Amino acid sequence: MRGAGCTINDLWDRNLDPYVERTRHRPIARGVVSTSNAIAFTGIQLLAGLGILLQFPTSCLIYGIPSLLLVTTYPLAKRFTHYPQFVLGLTFSWGAIMGFPALGVDVLVDSAAMAAVAYLYASCVSWTVLYDMIYAHMDIKDDAKIGIKSIALRHEQQTKGVLSALALVQLGFLAAAGGAVDASPIFYLGGCGSAAATLGIMIWKVRLKEVSSCWWWFRNGALFTGGGIAMGLLADYSVKKYQQSSTTTNLAAEADLS
């Protein structure tokens, strides 16, 4: 679906991309791939995505289909609002919702799961807006010339303040998601703590006036932060599984003695 979204984006922007330095060499923009072939390719990508989705519980199909509206319309947002990154966040963060039905959890009847979904989704949206704001600084001059809107243009003089606020919102919702599922201190120290550290370093170090710096932190910063959160989640899960195993073993031993 990520690939289909990129192709759809390039189709919508085929008349704008030639005027932006970073995108002017994209296949559709420079004419090496025709519009009709791009549409056909999008169809193949969507069918492949559907094929994968059908391998999961049926509820995943119900939860997944609405995301197509966001995937299709996101590229239009930059023409009407200075906050297309928010729409991108709503789109890219959909996986935070899909993980629950994939595990057989019905968030509509499980209030704790619903709270966790809402907090995790909001955290991911904030994170996406944050790193894509850095990405948008790469095109800020060309976007201003051709009339493309972005959060980077709207808040060019306050970018680091906005990034810091987004980081705080992301971390707050991430911690709230942990609370909703009774996460252990390991998650807060490892996942939330590492996210706070990596986000802080990225916001401090990125040089917004330099394309190469924005690109490096956009490409690697998300990996640093995401990797830390993933390791925190893994550590939390491993400890809980160990504790459950130990409890089961102790109960079995007590039953044998009795």
mmCIF file with all atom_site columns, C-alpha atoms in Angstrom, residues 25-149:
data_model
loop_
_atom_site.group_PDB
_atom_site.id
_atom_site.type_symbol
_atom_site.label_atom_id
_atom_site.label_alt_id
_atom_site.label_comp_id
_atom_site.label_asym_id
_atom_site.label_entity_id
_atom_site.label_seq_id
_atom_site.pdbx_PDB_ins_code
_atom_site.Cartn_x
_atom_site.Cartn_y
_atom_site.Cartn_z
_atom_site.occupancy
_atom_site.B_iso_or_equiv
_atom_site.pdbx_formal_charge
_atom_site.auth_seq_id
_atom_site.auth_comp_id
_atom_site.auth_asym_id
_atom_site.auth_atom_id
_atom_site.pdbx_PDB_model_num
ATOM 1   C CA . HIS A 1 25  ? 13.639  13.086  -12.266 1.00 0.00 ? 25  HIS A CA 1
ATOM 2   C CA . ARG A 1 26  ? 10.737  10.920  -11.150 1.00 0.00 ? 26  ARG A CA 1
ATOM 3   C CA . PRO A 1 27  ? 9.655   8.531   -13.946 1.00 0.00 ? 27  PRO A CA 1
ATOM 4   C CA . ILE A 1 28  ? 6.227   10.048  -14.610 1.00 0.00 ? 28  ILE A CA 1
ATOM 5   C CA . ALA A 1 29  ? 7.458   13.630  -14.279 1.00 0.00 ? 29  ALA A CA 1
ATOM 6   C CA . ARG A 1 30  ? 10.186  13.145  -16.908 1.00 0.00 ? 30  ARG A CA 1
ATOM 7   C CA . GLY A 1 31  ? 7.950   11.153  -19.229 1.00 0.00 ? 31  GLY A CA 1
ATOM 8   C CA . VAL A 1 32  ? 9.616   7.736   -19.176 1.00 0.00 ? 32  VAL A CA 1
ATOM 9   C CA . VAL A 1 33  ? 6.446   6.182   -17.720 1.00 0.00 ? 33  VAL A CA 1
ATOM 10  C CA . SER A 1 34  ? 3.100   7.127   -19.249 1.00 0.00 ? 34  SER A CA 1
ATOM 11  C CA . THR A 1 35  ? 0.088   8.038   -17.176 1.00 0.00 ? 35  THR A CA 1
ATOM 12  C CA . SER A 1 36  ? -1.848  5.007   -18.395 1.00 0.00 ? 36  SER A CA 1
ATOM 13  C CA . ASN A 1 37  ? 0.991   2.643   -17.491 1.00 0.00 ? 37  ASN A CA 1
ATOM 14  C CA . ALA A 1 38  ? 1.278   4.259   -14.067 1.00 0.00 ? 38  ALA A CA 1
ATOM 15  C CA . ILE A 1 39  ? -2.442  3.755   -13.467 1.00 0.00 ? 39  ILE A CA 1
ATOM 16  C CA . ALA A 1 40  ? -2.141  0.111   -14.515 1.00 0.00 ? 40  ALA A CA 1
ATOM 17  C CA . PHE A 1 41  ? 0.814   -0.340  -12.181 1.00 0.00 ? 41  PHE A CA 1
ATOM 18  C CA . THR A 1 42  ? -1.192  1.208   -9.346  1.00 0.00 ? 42  THR A CA 1
ATOM 19  C CA . GLY A 1 43  ? -3.926  -1.344  -9.983  1.00 0.00 ? 43  GLY A CA 1
ATOM 20  C CA . ILE A 1 44  ? -1.395  -4.170  -9.697  1.00 0.00 ? 44  ILE A CA 1
ATOM 21  C CA . GLN A 1 45  ? -0.056  -2.716  -6.431  1.00 0.00 ? 45  GLN A CA 1
ATOM 22  C CA . LEU A 1 46  ? -3.563  -2.419  -4.986  1.00 0.00 ? 46  LEU A CA 1
ATOM 23  C CA . LEU A 1 47  ? -4.401  -5.992  -5.960  1.00 0.00 ? 47  LEU A CA 1
ATOM 24  C CA . ALA A 1 48  ? -1.180  -7.202  -4.336  1.00 0.00 ? 48  ALA A CA 1
ATOM 25  C CA . GLY A 1 49  ? -2.104  -5.281  -1.186  1.00 0.00 ? 49  GLY A CA 1
ATOM 26  C CA . LEU A 1 50  ? -5.580  -6.829  -1.232  1.00 0.00 ? 50  LEU A CA 1
ATOM 27  C CA . GLY A 1 51  ? -4.066  -10.282 -1.622  1.00 0.00 ? 51  GLY A CA 1
ATOM 28  C CA . ILE A 1 52  ? -1.941  -9.755  1.478   1.00 0.00 ? 52  ILE A CA 1
ATOM 29  C CA . LEU A 1 53  ? -4.841  -8.268  3.420   1.00 0.00 ? 53  LEU A CA 1
ATOM 30  C CA . LEU A 1 54  ? -6.996  -11.329 2.684   1.00 0.00 ? 54  LEU A CA 1
ATOM 31  C CA . GLN A 1 55  ? -4.472  -13.514 4.516   1.00 0.00 ? 55  GLN A CA 1
ATOM 32  C CA . PHE A 1 56  ? -5.502  -11.824 7.766   1.00 0.00 ? 56  PHE A CA 1
ATOM 33  C CA . PRO A 1 57  ? -8.805  -12.032 9.672   1.00 0.00 ? 57  PRO A CA 1
ATOM 34  C CA . THR A 1 58  ? -11.813 -10.663 7.808   1.00 0.00 ? 58  THR A CA 1
ATOM 35  C CA . SER A 1 59  ? -12.058 -7.764  10.235  1.00 0.00 ? 59  SER A CA 1
ATOM 36  C CA . CYS A 1 60  ? -8.760  -6.450  8.830   1.00 0.00 ? 60  CYS A CA 1
ATOM 37  C CA . LEU A 1 61  ? -10.491 -5.921  5.497   1.00 0.00 ? 61  LEU A CA 1
ATOM 38  C CA . ILE A 1 62  ? -13.199 -3.879  7.186   1.00 0.00 ? 62  ILE A CA 1
ATOM 39  C CA . TYR A 1 63  ? -10.667 -1.741  9.035   1.00 0.00 ? 63  TYR A CA 1
ATOM 40  C CA . GLY A 1 64  ? -8.306  -1.474  6.073   1.00 0.00 ? 64  GLY A CA 1
ATOM 41  C CA . ILE A 1 65  ? -10.600 -0.338  3.258   1.00 0.00 ? 65  ILE A CA 1
ATOM 42  C CA . PRO A 1 66  ? -11.249 3.177   4.683   1.00 0.00 ? 66  PRO A CA 1
ATOM 43  C CA . SER A 1 67  ? -7.517  3.921   4.430   1.00 0.00 ? 67  SER A CA 1
ATOM 44  C CA . LEU A 1 68  ? -7.833  3.883   0.638   1.00 0.00 ? 68  LEU A CA 1
ATOM 45  C CA . LEU A 1 69  ? -9.653  7.223   0.798   1.00 0.00 ? 69  LEU A CA 1
ATOM 46  C CA . LEU A 1 70  ? -6.672  8.784   2.561   1.00 0.00 ? 70  LEU A CA 1
ATOM 47  C CA . VAL A 1 71  ? -4.142  7.105   0.258   1.00 0.00 ? 71  VAL A CA 1
ATOM 48  C CA . THR A 1 72  ? -5.961  8.462   -2.795  1.00 0.00 ? 72  THR A CA 1
ATOM 49  C CA . THR A 1 73  ? -6.619  12.005  -1.595  1.00 0.00 ? 73  THR A CA 1
ATOM 50  C CA . TYR A 1 74  ? -3.504  12.838  0.436   1.00 0.00 ? 74  TYR A CA 1
ATOM 51  C CA . PRO A 1 75  ? -1.616  14.345  -2.557  1.00 0.00 ? 75  PRO A CA 1
ATOM 52  C CA . LEU A 1 76  ? -4.417  16.880  -3.024  1.00 0.00 ? 76  LEU A CA 1
ATOM 53  C CA . ALA A 1 77  ? -4.007  18.291  0.485   1.00 0.00 ? 77  ALA A CA 1
ATOM 54  C CA . LYS A 1 78  ? -0.869  20.254  -0.398  1.00 0.00 ? 78  LYS A CA 1
ATOM 55  C CA . ARG A 1 79  ? -2.944  22.272  -2.864  1.00 0.00 ? 79  ARG A CA 1
ATOM 56  C CA . PHE A 1 80  ? -5.462  23.453  -0.260  1.00 0.00 ? 80  PHE A CA 1
ATOM 57  C CA . THR A 1 81  ? -3.841  23.498  3.181   1.00 0.00 ? 81  THR A CA 1
ATOM 58  C CA . HIS A 1 82  ? -0.498  24.271  4.777   1.00 0.00 ? 82  HIS A CA 1
ATOM 59  C CA . TYR A 1 83  ? -0.850  21.061  6.782   1.00 0.00 ? 83  TYR A CA 1
ATOM 60  C CA . PRO A 1 84  ? -0.733  18.208  4.243   1.00 0.00 ? 84  PRO A CA 1
ATOM 61  C CA . GLN A 1 85  ? 1.720   16.492  6.611   1.00 0.00 ? 85  GLN A CA 1
ATOM 62  C CA . PHE A 1 86  ? -1.187  15.954  9.002   1.00 0.00 ? 86  PHE A CA 1
ATOM 63  C CA . VAL A 1 87  ? -3.140  14.165  6.271   1.00 0.00 ? 87  VAL A CA 1
ATOM 64  C CA . LEU A 1 88  ? -0.016  12.138  5.509   1.00 0.00 ? 88  LEU A CA 1
ATOM 65  C CA . GLY A 1 89  ? 0.178   11.238  9.193   1.00 0.00 ? 89  GLY A CA 1
ATOM 66  C CA . LEU A 1 90  ? -3.418  10.001  9.174   1.00 0.00 ? 90  LEU A CA 1
ATOM 67  C CA . THR A 1 91  ? -2.546  7.872   6.141   1.00 0.00 ? 91  THR A CA 1
ATOM 68  C CA . PHE A 1 92  ? 0.833   6.417   7.092   1.00 0.00 ? 92  PHE A CA 1
ATOM 69  C CA . SER A 1 93  ? -0.203  5.704   10.683  1.00 0.00 ? 93  SER A CA 1
ATOM 70  C CA . TRP A 1 94  ? -3.100  3.436   9.744   1.00 0.00 ? 94  TRP A CA 1
ATOM 71  C CA . GLY A 1 95  ? -0.966  0.412   10.562  1.00 0.00 ? 95  GLY A CA 1
ATOM 72  C CA . ALA A 1 96  ? -1.278  1.345   14.245  1.00 0.00 ? 96  ALA A CA 1
ATOM 73  C CA . ILE A 1 97  ? -4.961  0.507   13.901  1.00 0.00 ? 97  ILE A CA 1
ATOM 74  C CA . MET A 1 98  ? -4.544  -2.588  11.731  1.00 0.00 ? 98  MET A CA 1
ATOM 75  C CA . GLY A 1 99  ? -2.313  -4.437  14.191  1.00 0.00 ? 99  GLY A CA 1
ATOM 76  C CA . PHE A 1 100 ? -5.173  -5.017  16.629  1.00 0.00 ? 100 PHE A CA 1
ATOM 77  C CA . PRO A 1 101 ? -7.687  -6.749  14.327  1.00 0.00 ? 101 PRO A CA 1
ATOM 78  C CA . ALA A 1 102 ? -4.760  -8.711  12.854  1.00 0.00 ? 102 ALA A CA 1
ATOM 79  C CA . LEU A 1 103 ? -4.330  -10.232 16.337  1.00 0.00 ? 103 LEU A CA 1
ATOM 80  C CA . GLY A 1 104 ? -8.045  -10.894 16.656  1.00 0.00 ? 104 GLY A CA 1
ATOM 81  C CA . VAL A 1 105 ? -8.727  -7.947  18.976  1.00 0.00 ? 105 VAL A CA 1
ATOM 82  C CA . ASP A 1 106 ? -12.024 -6.171  18.323  1.00 0.00 ? 106 ASP A CA 1
ATOM 83  C CA . VAL A 1 107 ? -11.357 -2.589  19.368  1.00 0.00 ? 107 VAL A CA 1
ATOM 84  C CA . LEU A 1 108 ? -15.045 -1.743  19.116  1.00 0.00 ? 108 LEU A CA 1
ATOM 85  C CA . VAL A 1 109 ? -15.886 -3.975  22.090  1.00 0.00 ? 109 VAL A CA 1
ATOM 86  C CA . ASP A 1 110 ? -12.617 -3.821  24.038  1.00 0.00 ? 110 ASP A CA 1
ATOM 87  C CA . SER A 1 111 ? -12.380 -0.407  25.694  1.00 0.00 ? 111 SER A CA 1
ATOM 88  C CA . ALA A 1 112 ? -8.734  -0.853  26.732  1.00 0.00 ? 112 ALA A CA 1
ATOM 89  C CA . ALA A 1 113 ? -7.784  -1.803  23.182  1.00 0.00 ? 113 ALA A CA 1
ATOM 90  C CA . MET A 1 114 ? -9.733  1.172   21.827  1.00 0.00 ? 114 MET A CA 1
ATOM 91  C CA . ALA A 1 115 ? -7.845  3.511   24.134  1.00 0.00 ? 115 ALA A CA 1
ATOM 92  C CA . ALA A 1 116 ? -4.526  1.959   23.117  1.00 0.00 ? 116 ALA A CA 1
ATOM 93  C CA . VAL A 1 117 ? -5.407  2.285   19.430  1.00 0.00 ? 117 VAL A CA 1
ATOM 94  C CA . ALA A 1 118 ? -6.408  5.921   19.802  1.00 0.00 ? 118 ALA A CA 1
ATOM 95  C CA . TYR A 1 119 ? -3.264  6.866   21.734  1.00 0.00 ? 119 TYR A CA 1
ATOM 96  C CA . LEU A 1 120 ? -0.911  4.888   19.497  1.00 0.00 ? 120 LEU A CA 1
ATOM 97  C CA . TYR A 1 121 ? -2.493  6.279   16.324  1.00 0.00 ? 121 TYR A CA 1
ATOM 98  C CA . ALA A 1 122 ? -2.248  9.842   17.628  1.00 0.00 ? 122 ALA A CA 1
ATOM 99  C CA . SER A 1 123 ? 1.392   9.273   18.582  1.00 0.00 ? 123 SER A CA 1
ATOM 100 C CA . CYS A 1 124 ? 2.216   7.934   15.121  1.00 0.00 ? 124 CYS A CA 1
ATOM 101 C CA . VAL A 1 125 ? 0.420   10.849  13.429  1.00 0.00 ? 125 VAL A CA 1
ATOM 102 C CA . SER A 1 126 ? 2.450   13.331  15.480  1.00 0.00 ? 126 SER A CA 1
ATOM 103 C CA . TRP A 1 127 ? 5.661   11.477  14.647  1.00 0.00 ? 127 TRP A CA 1
ATOM 104 C CA . THR A 1 128 ? 4.875   11.485  10.916  1.00 0.00 ? 128 THR A CA 1
ATOM 105 C CA . VAL A 1 129 ? 4.147   15.211  10.904  1.00 0.00 ? 129 VAL A CA 1
ATOM 106 C CA . LEU A 1 130 ? 7.426   15.781  12.759  1.00 0.00 ? 130 LEU A CA 1
ATOM 107 C CA . TYR A 1 131 ? 9.765   13.935  10.417  1.00 0.00 ? 131 TYR A CA 1
ATOM 108 C CA . ASP A 1 132 ? 7.890   15.027  7.291   1.00 0.00 ? 132 ASP A CA 1
ATOM 109 C CA . MET A 1 133 ? 8.198   18.649  8.370   1.00 0.00 ? 133 MET A CA 1
ATOM 110 C CA . ILE A 1 134 ? 11.959  18.150  8.201   1.00 0.00 ? 134 ILE A CA 1
ATOM 111 C CA . TYR A 1 135 ? 11.519  16.487  4.798   1.00 0.00 ? 135 TYR A CA 1
ATOM 112 C CA . ALA A 1 136 ? 9.416   19.428  3.563   1.00 0.00 ? 136 ALA A CA 1
ATOM 113 C CA . HIS A 1 137 ? 12.309  21.801  4.229   1.00 0.00 ? 137 HIS A CA 1
ATOM 114 C CA . MET A 1 138 ? 14.164  20.144  1.354   1.00 0.00 ? 138 MET A CA 1
ATOM 115 C CA . ASP A 1 139 ? 11.652  21.570  -1.135  1.00 0.00 ? 139 ASP A CA 1
ATOM 116 C CA . ILE A 1 140 ? 10.741  24.775  0.620   1.00 0.00 ? 140 ILE A CA 1
ATOM 117 C CA . LYS A 1 141 ? 12.102  27.146  -2.049  1.00 0.00 ? 141 LYS A CA 1
ATOM 118 C CA . ASP A 1 142 ? 10.598  25.294  -5.012  1.00 0.00 ? 142 ASP A CA 1
ATOM 119 C CA . ASP A 1 143 ? 7.273   24.821  -3.202  1.00 0.00 ? 143 ASP A CA 1
ATOM 120 C CA . ALA A 1 144 ? 7.019   28.555  -2.579  1.00 0.00 ? 144 ALA A CA 1
ATOM 121 C CA . LYS A 1 145 ? 7.621   29.273  -6.281  1.00 0.00 ? 145 LYS A CA 1
ATOM 122 C CA . ILE A 1 146 ? 4.943   26.920  -7.626  1.00 0.00 ? 146 ILE A CA 1
ATOM 123 C CA . GLY A 1 147 ? 2.340   27.441  -4.907  1.00 0.00 ? 147 GLY A CA 1
ATOM 124 C CA . ILE A 1 148 ? 2.627   24.147  -3.031  1.00 0.00 ? 148 ILE A CA 1
ATOM 125 C CA . LYS A 1 149 ? 1.665   24.454  0.637   1.00 0.00 ? 149 LYS A CA 1
#
